[in-house]
Coordinates of C-alpha atoms in Angstrom, one line a residue:
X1 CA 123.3 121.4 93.9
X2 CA 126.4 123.3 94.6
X3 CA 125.1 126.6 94.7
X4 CA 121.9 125.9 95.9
X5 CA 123.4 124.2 99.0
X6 CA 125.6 126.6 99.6
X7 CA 123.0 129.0 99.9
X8 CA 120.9 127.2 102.4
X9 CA 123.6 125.7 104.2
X10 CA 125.2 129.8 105.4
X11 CA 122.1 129.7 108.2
X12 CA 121.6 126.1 108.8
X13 CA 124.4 126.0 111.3
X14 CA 123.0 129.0 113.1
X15 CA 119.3 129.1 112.3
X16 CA 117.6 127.7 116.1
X17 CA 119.9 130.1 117.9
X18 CA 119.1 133.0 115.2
X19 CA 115.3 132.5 116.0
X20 CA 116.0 132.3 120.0
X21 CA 118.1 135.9 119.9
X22 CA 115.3 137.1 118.3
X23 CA 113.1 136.9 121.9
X24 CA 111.8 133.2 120.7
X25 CA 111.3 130.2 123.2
X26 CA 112.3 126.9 122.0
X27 CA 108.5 126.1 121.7
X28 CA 108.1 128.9 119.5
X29 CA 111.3 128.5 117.7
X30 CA 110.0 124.9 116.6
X31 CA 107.0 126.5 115.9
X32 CA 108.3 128.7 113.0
X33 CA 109.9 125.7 111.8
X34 CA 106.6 123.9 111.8
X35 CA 105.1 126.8 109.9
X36 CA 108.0 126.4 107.2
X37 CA 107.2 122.6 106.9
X38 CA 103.4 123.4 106.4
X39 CA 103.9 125.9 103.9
X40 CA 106.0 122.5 101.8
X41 CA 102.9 120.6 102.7
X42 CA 100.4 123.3 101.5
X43 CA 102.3 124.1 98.3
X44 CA 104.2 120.8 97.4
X45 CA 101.0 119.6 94.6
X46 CA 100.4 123.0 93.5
X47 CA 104.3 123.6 93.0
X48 CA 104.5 120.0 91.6
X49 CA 101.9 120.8 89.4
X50 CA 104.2 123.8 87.9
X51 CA 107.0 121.2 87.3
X52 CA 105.0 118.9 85.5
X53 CA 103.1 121.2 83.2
X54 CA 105.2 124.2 82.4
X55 CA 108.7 123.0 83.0
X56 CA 111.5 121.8 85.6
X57 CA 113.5 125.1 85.0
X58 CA 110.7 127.3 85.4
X59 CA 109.9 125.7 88.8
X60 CA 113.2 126.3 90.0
X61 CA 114.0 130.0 88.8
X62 CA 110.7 130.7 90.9
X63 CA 111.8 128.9 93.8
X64 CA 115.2 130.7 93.5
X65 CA 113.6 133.9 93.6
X66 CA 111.4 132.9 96.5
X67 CA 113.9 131.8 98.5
X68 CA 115.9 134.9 98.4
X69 CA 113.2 137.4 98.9
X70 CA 111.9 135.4 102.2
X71 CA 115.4 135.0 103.5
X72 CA 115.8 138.6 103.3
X73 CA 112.4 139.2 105.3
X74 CA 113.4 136.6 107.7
X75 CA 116.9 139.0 108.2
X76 CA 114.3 141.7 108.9
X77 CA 112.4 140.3 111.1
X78 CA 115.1 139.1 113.1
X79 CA 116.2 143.2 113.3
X80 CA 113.0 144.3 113.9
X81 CA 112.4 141.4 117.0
X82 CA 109.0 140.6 115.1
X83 CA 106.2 138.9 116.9
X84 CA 105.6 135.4 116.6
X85 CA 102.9 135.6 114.4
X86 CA 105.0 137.6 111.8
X87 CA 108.1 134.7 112.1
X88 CA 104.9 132.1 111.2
X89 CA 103.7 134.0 107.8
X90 CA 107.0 134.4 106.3
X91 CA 107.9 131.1 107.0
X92 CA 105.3 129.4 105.3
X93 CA 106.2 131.2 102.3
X94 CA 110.1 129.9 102.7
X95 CA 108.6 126.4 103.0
X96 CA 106.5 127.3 99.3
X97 CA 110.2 129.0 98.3
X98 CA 111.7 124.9 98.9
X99 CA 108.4 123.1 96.9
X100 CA 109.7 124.8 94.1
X101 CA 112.6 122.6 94.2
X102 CA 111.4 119.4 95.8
X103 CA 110.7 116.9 92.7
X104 CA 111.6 119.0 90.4
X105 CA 115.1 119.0 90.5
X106 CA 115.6 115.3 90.4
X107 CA 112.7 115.0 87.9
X108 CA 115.2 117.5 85.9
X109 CA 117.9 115.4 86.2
X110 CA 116.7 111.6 86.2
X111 CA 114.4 112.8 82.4
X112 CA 118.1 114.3 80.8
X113 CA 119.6 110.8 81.9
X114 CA 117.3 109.0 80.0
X115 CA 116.9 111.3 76.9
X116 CA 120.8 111.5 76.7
X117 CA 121.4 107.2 76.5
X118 CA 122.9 107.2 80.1
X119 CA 123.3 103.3 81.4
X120 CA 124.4 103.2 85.2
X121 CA 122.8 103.1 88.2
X122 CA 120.6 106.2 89.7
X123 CA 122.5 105.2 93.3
X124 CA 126.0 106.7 91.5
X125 CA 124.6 110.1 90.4
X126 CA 122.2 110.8 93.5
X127 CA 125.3 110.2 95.5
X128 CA 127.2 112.1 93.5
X129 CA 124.8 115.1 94.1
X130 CA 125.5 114.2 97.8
X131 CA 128.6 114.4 97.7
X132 CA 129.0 117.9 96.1
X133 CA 125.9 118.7 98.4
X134 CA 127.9 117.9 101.4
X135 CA 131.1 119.6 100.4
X136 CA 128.4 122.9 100.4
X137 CA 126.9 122.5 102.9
X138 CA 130.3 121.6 104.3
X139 CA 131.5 125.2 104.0
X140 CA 128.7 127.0 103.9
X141 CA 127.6 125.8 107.3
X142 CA 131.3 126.8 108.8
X143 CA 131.4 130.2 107.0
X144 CA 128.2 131.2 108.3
X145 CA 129.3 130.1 112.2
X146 CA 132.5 131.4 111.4
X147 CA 130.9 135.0 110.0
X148 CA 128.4 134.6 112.6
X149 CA 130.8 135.0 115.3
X150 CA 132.8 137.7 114.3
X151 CA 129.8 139.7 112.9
X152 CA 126.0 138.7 113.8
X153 CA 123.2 136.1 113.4
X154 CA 122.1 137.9 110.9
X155 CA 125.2 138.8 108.0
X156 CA 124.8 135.0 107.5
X157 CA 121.5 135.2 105.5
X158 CA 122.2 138.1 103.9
X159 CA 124.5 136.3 102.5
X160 CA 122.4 133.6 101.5
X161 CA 120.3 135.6 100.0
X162 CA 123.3 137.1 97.7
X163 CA 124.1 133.6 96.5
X164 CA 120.8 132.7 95.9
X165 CA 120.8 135.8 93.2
X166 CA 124.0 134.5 91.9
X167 CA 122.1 131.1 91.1
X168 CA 119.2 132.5 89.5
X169 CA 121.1 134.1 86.8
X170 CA 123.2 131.0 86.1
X171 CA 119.8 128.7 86.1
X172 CA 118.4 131.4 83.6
X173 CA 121.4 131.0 81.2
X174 CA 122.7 127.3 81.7
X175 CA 119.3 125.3 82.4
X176 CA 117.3 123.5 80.1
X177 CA 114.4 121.1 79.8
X178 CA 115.7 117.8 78.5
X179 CA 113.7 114.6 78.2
X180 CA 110.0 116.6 79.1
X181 CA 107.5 118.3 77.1
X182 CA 105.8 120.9 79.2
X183 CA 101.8 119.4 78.9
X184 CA 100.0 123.2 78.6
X185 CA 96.3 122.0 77.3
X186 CA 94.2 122.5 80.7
X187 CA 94.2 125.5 82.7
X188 CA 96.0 125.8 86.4
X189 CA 93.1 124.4 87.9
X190 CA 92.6 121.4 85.5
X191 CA 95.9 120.6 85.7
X192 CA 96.0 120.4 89.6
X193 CA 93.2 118.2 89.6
X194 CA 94.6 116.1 86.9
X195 CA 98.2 115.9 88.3
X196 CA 97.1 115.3 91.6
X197 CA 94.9 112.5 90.6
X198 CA 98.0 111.2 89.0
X199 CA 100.0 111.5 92.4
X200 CA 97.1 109.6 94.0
X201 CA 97.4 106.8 91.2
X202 CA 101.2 106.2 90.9
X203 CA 102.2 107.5 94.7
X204 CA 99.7 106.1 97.5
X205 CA 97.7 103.8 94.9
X206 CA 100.8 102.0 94.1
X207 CA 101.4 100.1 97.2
X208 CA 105.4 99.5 97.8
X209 CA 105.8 103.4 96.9
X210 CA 102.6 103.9 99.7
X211 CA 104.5 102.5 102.3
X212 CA 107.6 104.4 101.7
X213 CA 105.8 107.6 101.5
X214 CA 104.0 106.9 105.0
X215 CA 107.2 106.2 106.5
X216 CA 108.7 109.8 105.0
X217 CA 106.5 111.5 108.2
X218 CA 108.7 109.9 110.9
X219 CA 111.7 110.1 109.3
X220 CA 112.0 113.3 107.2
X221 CA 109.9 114.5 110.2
X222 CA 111.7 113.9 112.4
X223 CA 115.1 114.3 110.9
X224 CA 114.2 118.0 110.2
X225 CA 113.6 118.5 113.7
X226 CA 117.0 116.7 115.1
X227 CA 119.2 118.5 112.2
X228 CA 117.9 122.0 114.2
X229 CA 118.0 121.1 117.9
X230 CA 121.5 119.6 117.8
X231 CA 122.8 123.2 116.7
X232 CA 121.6 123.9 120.8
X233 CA 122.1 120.6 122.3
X234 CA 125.6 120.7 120.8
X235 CA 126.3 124.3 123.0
X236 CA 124.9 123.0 125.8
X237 CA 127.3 120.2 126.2
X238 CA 130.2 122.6 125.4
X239 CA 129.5 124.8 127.9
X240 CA 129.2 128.3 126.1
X241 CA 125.8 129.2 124.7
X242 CA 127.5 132.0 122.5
X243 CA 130.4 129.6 120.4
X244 CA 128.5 130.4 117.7
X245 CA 131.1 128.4 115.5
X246 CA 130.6 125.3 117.5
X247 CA 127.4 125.4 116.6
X248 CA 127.9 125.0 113.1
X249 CA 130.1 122.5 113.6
X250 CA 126.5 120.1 113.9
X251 CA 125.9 121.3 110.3
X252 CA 129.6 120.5 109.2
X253 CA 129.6 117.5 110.7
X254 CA 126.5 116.3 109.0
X255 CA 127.9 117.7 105.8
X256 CA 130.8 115.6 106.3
X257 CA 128.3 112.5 106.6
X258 CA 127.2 113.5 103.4
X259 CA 130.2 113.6 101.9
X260 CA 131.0 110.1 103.1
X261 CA 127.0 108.8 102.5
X262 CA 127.0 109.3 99.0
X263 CA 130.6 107.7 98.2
X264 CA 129.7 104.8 100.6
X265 CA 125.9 104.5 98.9
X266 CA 127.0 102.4 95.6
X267 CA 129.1 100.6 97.6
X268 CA 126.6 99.5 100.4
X269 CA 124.0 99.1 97.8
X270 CA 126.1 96.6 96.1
X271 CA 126.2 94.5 99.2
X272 CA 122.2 94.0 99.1
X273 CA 119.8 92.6 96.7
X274 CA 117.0 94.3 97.5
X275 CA 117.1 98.5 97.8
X276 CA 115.0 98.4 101.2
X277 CA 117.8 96.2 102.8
X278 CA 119.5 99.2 102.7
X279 CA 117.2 101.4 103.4
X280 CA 116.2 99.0 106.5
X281 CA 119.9 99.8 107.8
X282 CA 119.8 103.3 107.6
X283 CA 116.3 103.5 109.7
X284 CA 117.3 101.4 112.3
X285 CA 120.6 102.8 112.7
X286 CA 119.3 106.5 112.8
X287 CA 117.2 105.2 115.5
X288 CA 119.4 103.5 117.8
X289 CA 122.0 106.5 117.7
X290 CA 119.2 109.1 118.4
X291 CA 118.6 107.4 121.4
X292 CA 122.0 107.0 122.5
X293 CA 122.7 110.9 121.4
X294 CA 119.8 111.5 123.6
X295 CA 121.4 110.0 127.1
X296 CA 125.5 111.1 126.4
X297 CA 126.3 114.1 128.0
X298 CA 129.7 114.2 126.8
X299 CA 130.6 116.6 124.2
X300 CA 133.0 114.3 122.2
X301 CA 131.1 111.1 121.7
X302 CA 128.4 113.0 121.2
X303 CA 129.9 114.4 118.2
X304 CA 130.7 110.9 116.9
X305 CA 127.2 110.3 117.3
X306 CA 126.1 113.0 115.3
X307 CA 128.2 111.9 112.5
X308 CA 126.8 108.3 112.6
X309 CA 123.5 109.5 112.5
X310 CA 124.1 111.8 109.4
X311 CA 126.3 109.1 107.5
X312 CA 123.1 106.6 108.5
X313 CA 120.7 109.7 106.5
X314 CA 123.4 109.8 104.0
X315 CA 123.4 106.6 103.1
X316 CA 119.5 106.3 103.1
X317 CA 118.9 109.1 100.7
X318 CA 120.3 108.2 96.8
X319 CA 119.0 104.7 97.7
X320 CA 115.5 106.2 99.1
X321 CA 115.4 108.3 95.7
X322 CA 116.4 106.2 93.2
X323 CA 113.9 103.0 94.6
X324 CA 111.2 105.8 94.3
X325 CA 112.0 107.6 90.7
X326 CA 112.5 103.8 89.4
X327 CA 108.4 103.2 90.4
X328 CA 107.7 106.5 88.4
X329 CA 106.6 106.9 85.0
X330 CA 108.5 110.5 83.5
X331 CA 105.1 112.9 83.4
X332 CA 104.5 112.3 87.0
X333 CA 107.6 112.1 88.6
X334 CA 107.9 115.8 89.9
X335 CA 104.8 115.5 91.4
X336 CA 104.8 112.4 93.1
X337 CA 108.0 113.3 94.2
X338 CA 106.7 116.3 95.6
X339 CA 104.1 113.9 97.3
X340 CA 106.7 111.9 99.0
X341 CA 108.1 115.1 100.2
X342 CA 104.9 116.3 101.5
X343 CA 104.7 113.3 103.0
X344 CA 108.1 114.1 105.2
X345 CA 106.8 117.8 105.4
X346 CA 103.5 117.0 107.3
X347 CA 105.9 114.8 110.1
X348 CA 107.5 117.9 110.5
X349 CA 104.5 119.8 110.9
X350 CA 103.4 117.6 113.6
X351 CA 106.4 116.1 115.3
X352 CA 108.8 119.5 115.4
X353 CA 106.9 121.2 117.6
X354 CA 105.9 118.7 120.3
X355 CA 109.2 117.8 120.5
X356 CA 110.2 121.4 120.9
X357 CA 107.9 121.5 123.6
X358 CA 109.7 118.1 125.2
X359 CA 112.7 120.3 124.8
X360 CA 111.6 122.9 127.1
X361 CA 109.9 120.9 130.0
X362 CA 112.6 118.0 129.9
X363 CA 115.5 119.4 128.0
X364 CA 116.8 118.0 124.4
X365 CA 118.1 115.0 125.8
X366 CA 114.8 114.2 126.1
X367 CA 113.9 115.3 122.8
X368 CA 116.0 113.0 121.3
X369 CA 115.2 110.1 122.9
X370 CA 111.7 110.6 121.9
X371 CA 113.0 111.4 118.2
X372 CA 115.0 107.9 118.2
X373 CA 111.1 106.5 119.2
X374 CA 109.5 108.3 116.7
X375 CA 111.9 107.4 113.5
X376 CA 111.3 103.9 114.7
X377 CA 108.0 103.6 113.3
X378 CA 109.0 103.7 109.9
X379 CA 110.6 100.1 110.6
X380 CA 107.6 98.4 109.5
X381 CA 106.6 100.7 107.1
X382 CA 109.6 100.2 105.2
X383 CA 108.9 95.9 105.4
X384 CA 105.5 96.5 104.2
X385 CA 107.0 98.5 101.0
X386 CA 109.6 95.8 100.7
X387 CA 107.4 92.5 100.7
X388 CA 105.3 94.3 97.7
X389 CA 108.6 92.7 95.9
X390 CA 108.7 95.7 93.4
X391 CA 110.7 95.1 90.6
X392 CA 112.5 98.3 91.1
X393 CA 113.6 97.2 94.4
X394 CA 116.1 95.3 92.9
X395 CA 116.7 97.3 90.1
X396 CA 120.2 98.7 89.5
X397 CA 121.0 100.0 86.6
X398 CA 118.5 102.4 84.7
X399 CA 118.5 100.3 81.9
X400 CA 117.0 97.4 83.8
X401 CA 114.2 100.1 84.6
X402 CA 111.5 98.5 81.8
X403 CA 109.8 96.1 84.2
X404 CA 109.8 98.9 87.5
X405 CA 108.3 101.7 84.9
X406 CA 105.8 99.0 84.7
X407 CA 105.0 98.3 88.0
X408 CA 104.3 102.4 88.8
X409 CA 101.2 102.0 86.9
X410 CA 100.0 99.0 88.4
X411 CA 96.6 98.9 90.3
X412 CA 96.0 99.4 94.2
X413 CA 93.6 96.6 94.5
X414 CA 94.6 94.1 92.2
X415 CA 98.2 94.6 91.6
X416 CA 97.6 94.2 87.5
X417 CA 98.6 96.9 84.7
X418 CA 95.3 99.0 84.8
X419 CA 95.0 98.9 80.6
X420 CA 97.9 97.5 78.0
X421 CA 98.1 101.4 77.2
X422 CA 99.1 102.9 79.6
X423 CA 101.7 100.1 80.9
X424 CA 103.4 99.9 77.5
X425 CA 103.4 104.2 77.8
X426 CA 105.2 103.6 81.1
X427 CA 107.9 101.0 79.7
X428 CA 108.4 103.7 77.1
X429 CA 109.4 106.3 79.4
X430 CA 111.1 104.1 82.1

């Protein structure tokens, strides 16, 4: 998480005004973002697939590689002021880089947890991961403002890219596979269908993890877009388009959020029965502020909005994850976390560049107003999931996780374990 973050994190601050210097408009600037969310909704299954059936590690030492070599095209392109078309292909394949990861990291972790006895909640360790996440992307985004304005837009992905080397040798030496059997009896193509069939079954045929998943679009969606316009909105307010450390202050702050997200998550989970009572905070909260970020034109308290908004997403995220991997029996969980990723992918797909487009005719005020809207919609999505009355919704420990393991087998229609199988093969692994 440390390494991996980062990595990512040296452009993130930088990223929307790295694509504008290369001769983008915002419209097209979104765009290549929307092409890097459709390449994680293209790949997320077949990538998913590769977690589930040859191994976690080997999903992430090919995303690791990805990830550099696509970076380091995107740092040519940028030189080489490449034509649209050009920024849209190699984007795609940085969003296939990222569904090497998505799923499969947490399916790493949350299958070791179990195979090695560990009893506390999933809440502590996801915000853990947040926590050392945010101190990355912390520095990472500041460095790469920081290097960014004393060199150029583009020394800051080069420098990812280095990192990103760095991490695939220690993967190769220091990960393993614990708590999974790689399943290699069907071909590539077998195994898609099967797998995917699976993510069908246990993702949007199991109705409270449905409604989460259709409420990933306007959130995750829309969160990918707001994290990369406030990088510009930010300058604007300031008053110098070319404070390129300003800039990444967005992406610090939001680290920072991150930081105080995942040591508040426990805590604010503890105050709540039920897991979606704090996710319901989270989603209204990120919604009011995103309005209110949208009509402040003053620099300051728009910066205290940012942070509310990120500490809101902060605090959402180990409680999002661990209500999901708790409704998830252990040989599906990469992929069906991949699905919920998709999920947020294909929002982003749809919603990043409209709003981009909002951005240019009525500015990113605008935008953001329209992002507060958006993210809104999840509201009821989130009730839906929540009045299924999953027993991991108010799970909170993973040993109490018997009775959700068996409710991620459970059928669409009826609501009944399909077959005393495979429910007892699910209490197994949950």
């Amino acid at each position: 998480m440390l390494g991996n973050t980062l990595a990512a994190s040296f452009i993130w601050g930088i990223n929307t005004l790295f694509l504008l210097d290369a001769g983008l408009s915002n419209f097209e600037a979104f765009g290549a973002n929307a092409f890097f969310t459709a390449g994680m909704l293209i790949f997320e299954i077949p990538t998913g697939v590769v977690a589930d059936t040859v191994g976690r590690r080997a999903s992430y030492l090919l995303g690791t590689v990805t990830l550099a070599v696509t970076t380091a095209l995107y740092w040519m392109l940028w030189v080489w002021e490449s034509p649209f078309w050009a920024w849209a292909i190699v984007s795609v394949l940085l969003g296939l880089g990222f569904t090497f990861f998505s799923g499969a990291v947490d399916a790493w972790l949350v299958d070791a947890l179990k195979a090695t006895g560990y009893r506390g909640s999933l809440e502590t360790v996801f915000g853990r991961a947040q926590i050392v996440g945010g101190i990355a992307m912390l520095s990472g985004s500041v460095l790469g403002g920081v290097i960014a304005q004393a060199t150029n837009l583009g020394v800051p992905f080069l420098v990812r890219a280095g990192i990103l080397v760095i991490m695939l040798v220690v993967a190769a030496l220091l990960m393993r596979d614990l708590g999974f059997t790689p399943d290699r009896g069907e071909n590539p193509l077998q195994a898609t269908r099967t797998v995917f069939r699976a993510s069908l079954t246990y993702g949007l045929g199991n109705r409270p993890v449905r409604w989460l998943m259709l409420a990933s679009p306007f959130t995750a969606g829309v969160g990918i877009y707001v994290f990369y316009a406030l990088q510009p909105y930010l300058l604007e307010l300031w008053g110098d388009e070319e404070a390129y450390t300003v800039a990444g202050l967005a992406a610090a702050l939001l680290s920072g959020a991150a930081i105080v997200g995942g040591s508040i998550a426990p805590w604010v989970r503890k105050l709540f029965r039920r897991r979606t009572s704090s996710i319901l905070l989270a989603t209204v909260s990120s919604a009011v502020v995103l309005l209110a970020l949208g009509i402040v034109r003053d620099f300051w308290l728009a910066v205290v909005l940012v942070a509310l908004w990120g500490i809101a997403s902060a605090i959402d995220d180990p409680v999002h994850r661990a209500y999901l991997n708790d409704m998830i029996p252990s040989k599906q969980r990469a992929t069906v976390l991949s699905f919920d990723s998709l999920m947020g992918s294909g929002g982003g797909v749809v919603f990043q560049p409209v709003l981009g487009r909002v951005a240019d005719v009525g500015g990113y005020g605008a935008s953001l107003i329209w992002s507060g809207v958006i993210s809104a919609i999840a509201v009821p999505l989130v009730l839906l999931s929540r009045a299924q009355h999953s027993p991991a919704d108010t799970a909170r420990d993973v040993g109490d996780q018997t009775d959700a393991g068996g409710e991620a087998v459970t059928d669409a229609a009826s609501g009944h374990t399909p077959a005393a199988g495979s429910a007892t093969e699910a209490s197994k692994e949950d």
